[in-house]
Amino acid sequence: MAASGMSEEQDRLFANGQAAPGSFRFDAKVARVFDDMIRRSVPGYANTVASSGWLAARFAQPGTACHDLGCSLGATLLACAEALADTGMEGVELIGVDNSAAMLERCRSRLEPELGSRLPTLIAADVRTVELRPSSVIILNWTLQFLPAADRTPLLARIHEALLPGGALILSEKVIDSDPEAQQLAESLHADFKRTQGYTDLEIAAKRTAIEDYLIPETLDAQKTRLLELGFRPVLVWYRHLNFASLLALKPVSLEHCR
Ligand code: GEK
């Protein structure tokens, strides 16, 4: 969002090193600093967001919806709107969903001046229960990881159902490695990344405590296997930066659809 010149507050939420285990919530305090927090915490964030935009435009079909589930401040919606405008395609309804009122309020006030009459439909709802319209693209960037394990497959199954043949799911997640040594290395490199972004060791440790048992990552293999089992094909890991990866999963064009 920096490109749009919108003001950013610096994330100092954990500067005192204090955090109760699992206490992290997407409330007003987090929404205020979110741009800065996510850019300095998620390696490859800007690249994933920008690429989600042109990937969405690549798979978008006129007369369908493109959902961004867990849209936060709307960075990806903005990238999609800009990429769609570049292609000249019309009739794609952009829909952002988030269950944090504070996030969605800021999302609206940030996107309105940028997009005016092209403002996406913004829905305050839980992604687990929100109605999904027939879609050519559904984006789930760093949101699935916050859902309880038992709720993940049902949501992905609903996404598969909502996608039209040829439609695409873009799924970005923090991932873990099944090899404990590789996992330890990945965690330590991620901490190094955060240090390069100006976070102190105290802040890094407190944030880790705050998201304990709330952000629960899975392995890339588990993510891929589940998507294949749900009927997505092919499933491509199109981007990875340290322990953050993004997958592109297509809903095949069925034989019935071809007739
Ligand atoms: C980005 N995609 O900037 N229902 C709806 N929203 C939810 C739910 C839920 N059950 N659980 C969490 N959220 C964004 C970044 S942030 C990722 C996504 C991060 C929302 C939550 O309110 C927050 O806005 C978002 O999912 C996760 O490209 O902070 O690591």
XYZ file of C-alpha atoms and ligand atoms in Angstrom:
289
model
C 0.000 0.000 0.000
C 3.031 2.240 0.276
C 2.701 2.972 -3.430
C -0.609 4.683 -2.738
C 1.065 7.091 -0.312
C -1.178 6.133 2.594
C 0.234 6.924 6.011
C 1.588 4.110 8.140
C 2.039 3.826 11.879
C 5.052 1.899 13.082
C 4.455 -1.403 14.866
C 5.731 -1.012 18.436
C 3.026 -3.237 19.978
C 5.470 -5.647 21.584
C 8.279 -3.159 22.260
C 8.077 -3.792 26.024
C 8.545 -7.511 25.493
C 5.285 -8.346 27.259
C 2.641 -10.701 25.858
C 0.317 -13.319 27.285
C 0.411 -16.640 25.418
C -2.127 -16.714 22.574
C -3.309 -13.170 23.305
C -2.888 -11.816 19.762
C -6.113 -10.504 18.161
C -6.851 -8.483 15.032
C -8.245 -5.570 17.037
C -8.070 -1.793 16.571
C -4.513 -1.589 17.951
C -3.269 -4.145 15.434
C -5.288 -2.629 12.569
C -3.562 0.738 13.150
C -0.071 -0.684 12.628
C -0.975 -3.620 10.399
C 0.695 -2.477 7.170
C 3.984 -1.984 8.933
C 3.621 -5.171 11.006
C 2.918 -7.513 8.108
C 5.563 -6.053 5.804
C 8.236 -6.429 8.497
C 7.040 -9.880 9.624
C 6.169 -11.805 6.467
C 9.108 -12.309 4.122
C 7.988 -11.716 0.532
C 4.757 -9.980 1.577
C 4.901 -7.185 -1.027
C 5.807 -9.613 -3.794
C 3.030 -12.056 -2.869
C 0.439 -9.280 -2.750
C 1.478 -7.741 -6.074
C 1.668 -11.152 -7.749
C -1.724 -12.163 -6.321
C -3.090 -9.186 -8.256
C -1.837 -10.223 -11.669
C -2.476 -13.916 -10.997
C -6.077 -13.035 -10.133
C -6.394 -11.050 -13.361
C -4.954 -14.009 -15.288
C -7.728 -16.363 -14.066
C -10.611 -13.889 -13.658
C -13.700 -14.438 -15.789
C -16.280 -11.720 -16.567
C -19.572 -12.094 -14.730
C -17.981 -13.880 -11.745
C -16.710 -12.942 -8.299
C -13.160 -12.715 -6.990
C -13.059 -13.109 -3.204
C -10.222 -12.103 -0.901
C -10.868 -13.973 2.362
C -9.169 -12.297 5.318
C -8.594 -9.121 3.315
C -7.264 -7.046 6.267
C -6.527 -3.528 4.985
C -7.213 -4.412 1.353
C -3.676 -4.509 -0.059
C -4.484 -7.538 -2.216
C -7.884 -6.184 -3.270
C -6.121 -3.048 -4.466
C -3.557 -5.117 -6.396
C -6.416 -7.105 -7.988
C -8.384 -3.977 -8.908
C -5.308 -2.443 -10.528
C -4.368 -5.636 -12.393
C -7.945 -6.101 -13.630
C -8.054 -2.478 -14.808
C -4.795 -3.090 -16.703
C -6.380 -6.005 -18.585
C -9.491 -3.940 -19.350
C -11.686 -6.795 -18.136
C -15.028 -5.680 -16.735
C -17.751 -7.479 -14.800
C -15.575 -9.097 -12.143
C -16.988 -8.388 -8.678
C -14.217 -7.964 -6.125
C -15.315 -9.046 -2.642
C -13.268 -8.653 0.541
C -14.200 -10.563 3.687
C -12.787 -10.090 7.184
C -14.245 -10.674 10.636
C -12.287 -7.842 12.245
C -14.458 -4.708 12.256
C -11.386 -2.552 12.880
C -9.583 -3.990 9.847
C -12.567 -3.679 7.562
C -13.247 -0.071 8.595
C -9.663 0.902 7.769
C -9.828 -1.156 4.602
C -12.827 0.829 3.396
C -11.325 4.214 4.216
C -8.075 3.268 2.476
C -9.625 1.832 -0.684
C -12.342 4.458 -1.190
C -9.979 7.263 -2.282
C -8.000 4.811 -4.437
C -10.857 3.067 -6.204
C -13.915 5.310 -5.891
C -16.818 3.695 -7.708
C -14.743 0.515 -8.195
C -14.661 -0.036 -4.400
C -14.902 -3.797 -3.734
C -17.859 -5.194 -1.814
C -16.596 -5.461 1.779
C -18.251 -8.003 4.040
C -17.755 -8.235 7.815
C -18.067 -11.972 8.332
C -16.332 -15.147 9.339
C -14.735 -16.810 6.317
C -15.982 -20.151 7.651
C -19.622 -19.207 7.214
C -19.753 -16.374 4.677
C -21.674 -17.186 1.526
C -19.313 -17.549 -1.410
C -20.620 -16.402 -4.779
C -19.724 -18.285 -7.977
C -16.071 -17.293 -8.356
C -13.279 -17.408 -10.863
C -10.687 -16.505 -8.209
C -10.531 -16.939 -4.439
C -7.585 -15.606 -2.468
C -6.726 -16.809 1.001
C -3.496 -15.044 1.919
C -2.250 -15.872 5.449
C -5.766 -16.449 6.840
C -6.224 -20.242 6.841
C -3.371 -20.507 9.360
C -5.526 -18.741 11.988
C -8.443 -21.193 11.744
C -8.757 -24.194 14.069
C -7.386 -27.299 12.313
C -10.840 -28.902 12.025
C -12.240 -25.889 10.134
C -9.625 -25.784 7.378
C -10.699 -28.649 5.102
C -14.410 -27.655 5.214
C -13.518 -24.091 4.159
C -11.270 -25.302 1.322
C -14.037 -27.688 0.206
C -16.511 -24.777 0.094
C -13.982 -22.751 -1.883
C -13.628 -25.621 -4.363
C -17.397 -25.747 -4.700
C -17.697 -21.971 -5.214
C -15.018 -21.895 -7.908
C -16.094 -22.237 -11.516
C -14.250 -24.665 -13.793
C -10.894 -23.103 -14.648
C -11.059 -21.003 -11.474
C -8.079 -20.461 -9.205
C -7.360 -20.511 -5.501
C -4.337 -18.489 -4.363
C -3.337 -19.742 -0.913
C -0.475 -18.160 1.029
C 0.617 -19.520 4.386
C 3.404 -19.696 6.899
C 4.708 -23.270 6.601
C 6.698 -25.625 8.794
C 9.248 -28.246 7.786
C 8.774 -31.866 8.841
C 12.539 -32.165 9.412
C 13.142 -30.673 12.900
C 16.621 -29.419 11.950
C 15.337 -27.681 8.832
C 12.469 -26.252 10.879
C 14.863 -24.894 13.495
C 16.959 -23.294 10.745
C 13.864 -21.785 9.089
C 12.725 -20.285 12.399
C 16.111 -18.835 13.105
C 16.315 -17.328 9.595
C 12.841 -15.854 10.044
C 13.993 -14.233 13.298
C 17.028 -12.867 11.403
C 14.670 -11.474 8.760
C 12.688 -9.689 11.465
C 15.904 -8.283 12.950
C 16.809 -6.872 9.534
C 13.406 -5.175 9.632
C 14.250 -3.442 12.906
C 12.475 -5.714 15.405
C 14.351 -6.335 18.652
C 14.845 -9.783 20.174
C 12.358 -8.806 22.904
C 9.712 -7.891 20.331
C 10.305 -11.077 18.342
C 9.953 -13.253 21.450
C 6.832 -11.439 22.695
C 5.087 -11.694 19.307
C 5.931 -15.403 19.177
C 4.270 -15.836 22.593
C 1.234 -13.766 21.547
C 0.496 -15.918 18.470
C 1.249 -19.228 20.211
C -1.594 -21.706 19.567
C -3.355 -19.076 17.413
C -1.255 -19.112 14.248
C -0.784 -22.822 13.574
C 1.228 -23.545 10.426
C 1.215 -26.813 8.490
C 3.759 -28.383 6.152
C 3.670 -27.570 2.458
C 3.133 -31.285 1.760
C 0.031 -31.321 3.969
C -1.314 -28.233 2.210
C -0.661 -29.698 -1.246
C -2.080 -33.148 -0.419
C -5.278 -31.675 1.009
C -5.855 -29.488 -2.050
C -5.281 -32.430 -4.407
C -7.646 -34.601 -2.345
C -10.320 -31.916 -2.607
C -10.085 -32.057 -6.400
C -7.822 -29.106 -7.174
C -5.414 -29.864 -10.000
C -2.723 -28.851 -10.661
C -1.411 -27.470 -7.386
C 1.660 -25.323 -7.879
C 3.927 -23.741 -5.290
C 4.563 -20.555 -7.242
C 6.438 -18.627 -4.550
C 8.384 -19.215 -1.389
C 10.470 -16.914 0.790
C 11.939 -18.637 3.871
C 9.021 -20.217 5.768
C 6.273 -18.435 3.846
C 4.864 -20.035 0.717
C 2.112 -19.421 -1.783
C 0.222 -22.019 -3.786
C -1.867 -21.746 -6.907
C -4.534 -24.453 -7.086
C -6.869 -24.748 -10.060
C -10.328 -26.237 -10.305
C -10.104 -28.367 -13.427
C -12.361 -27.738 -16.389
C -14.578 -30.818 -16.191
C -15.455 -32.980 -19.205
C -19.083 -32.037 -18.659
C -18.131 -28.363 -18.949
C -16.323 -29.026 -22.245
C -19.318 -30.655 -23.954
C -3.143 -9.264 3.333
N -4.644 -11.190 3.443
O -2.760 -8.162 3.766
N -12.916 -14.933 9.342
C -12.623 -13.779 8.702
N -11.423 -13.154 8.803
C -10.515 -13.725 9.622
C -10.759 -14.920 10.332
C -12.029 -15.524 10.167
N -12.346 -16.657 10.797
N -9.660 -15.236 11.064
C -8.747 -14.264 10.800
N -9.268 -13.355 9.935
C -4.100 -10.062 4.183
C -3.412 -10.485 5.455
S -3.904 -11.285 8.027
C -2.504 -12.289 8.169
C -4.229 -11.417 6.280
C -1.549 -11.965 9.248
C -8.617 -12.171 9.368
C -7.971 -11.271 10.400
O -8.903 -10.351 10.945
C -6.881 -10.599 9.573
O -7.313 -9.389 9.004
C -6.569 -11.618 8.480
O -7.560 -12.627 8.558
C -5.206 -12.288 8.620
O -2.781 -9.717 2.244
O -1.748 -11.000 9.992
O -0.511 -12.773 9.380
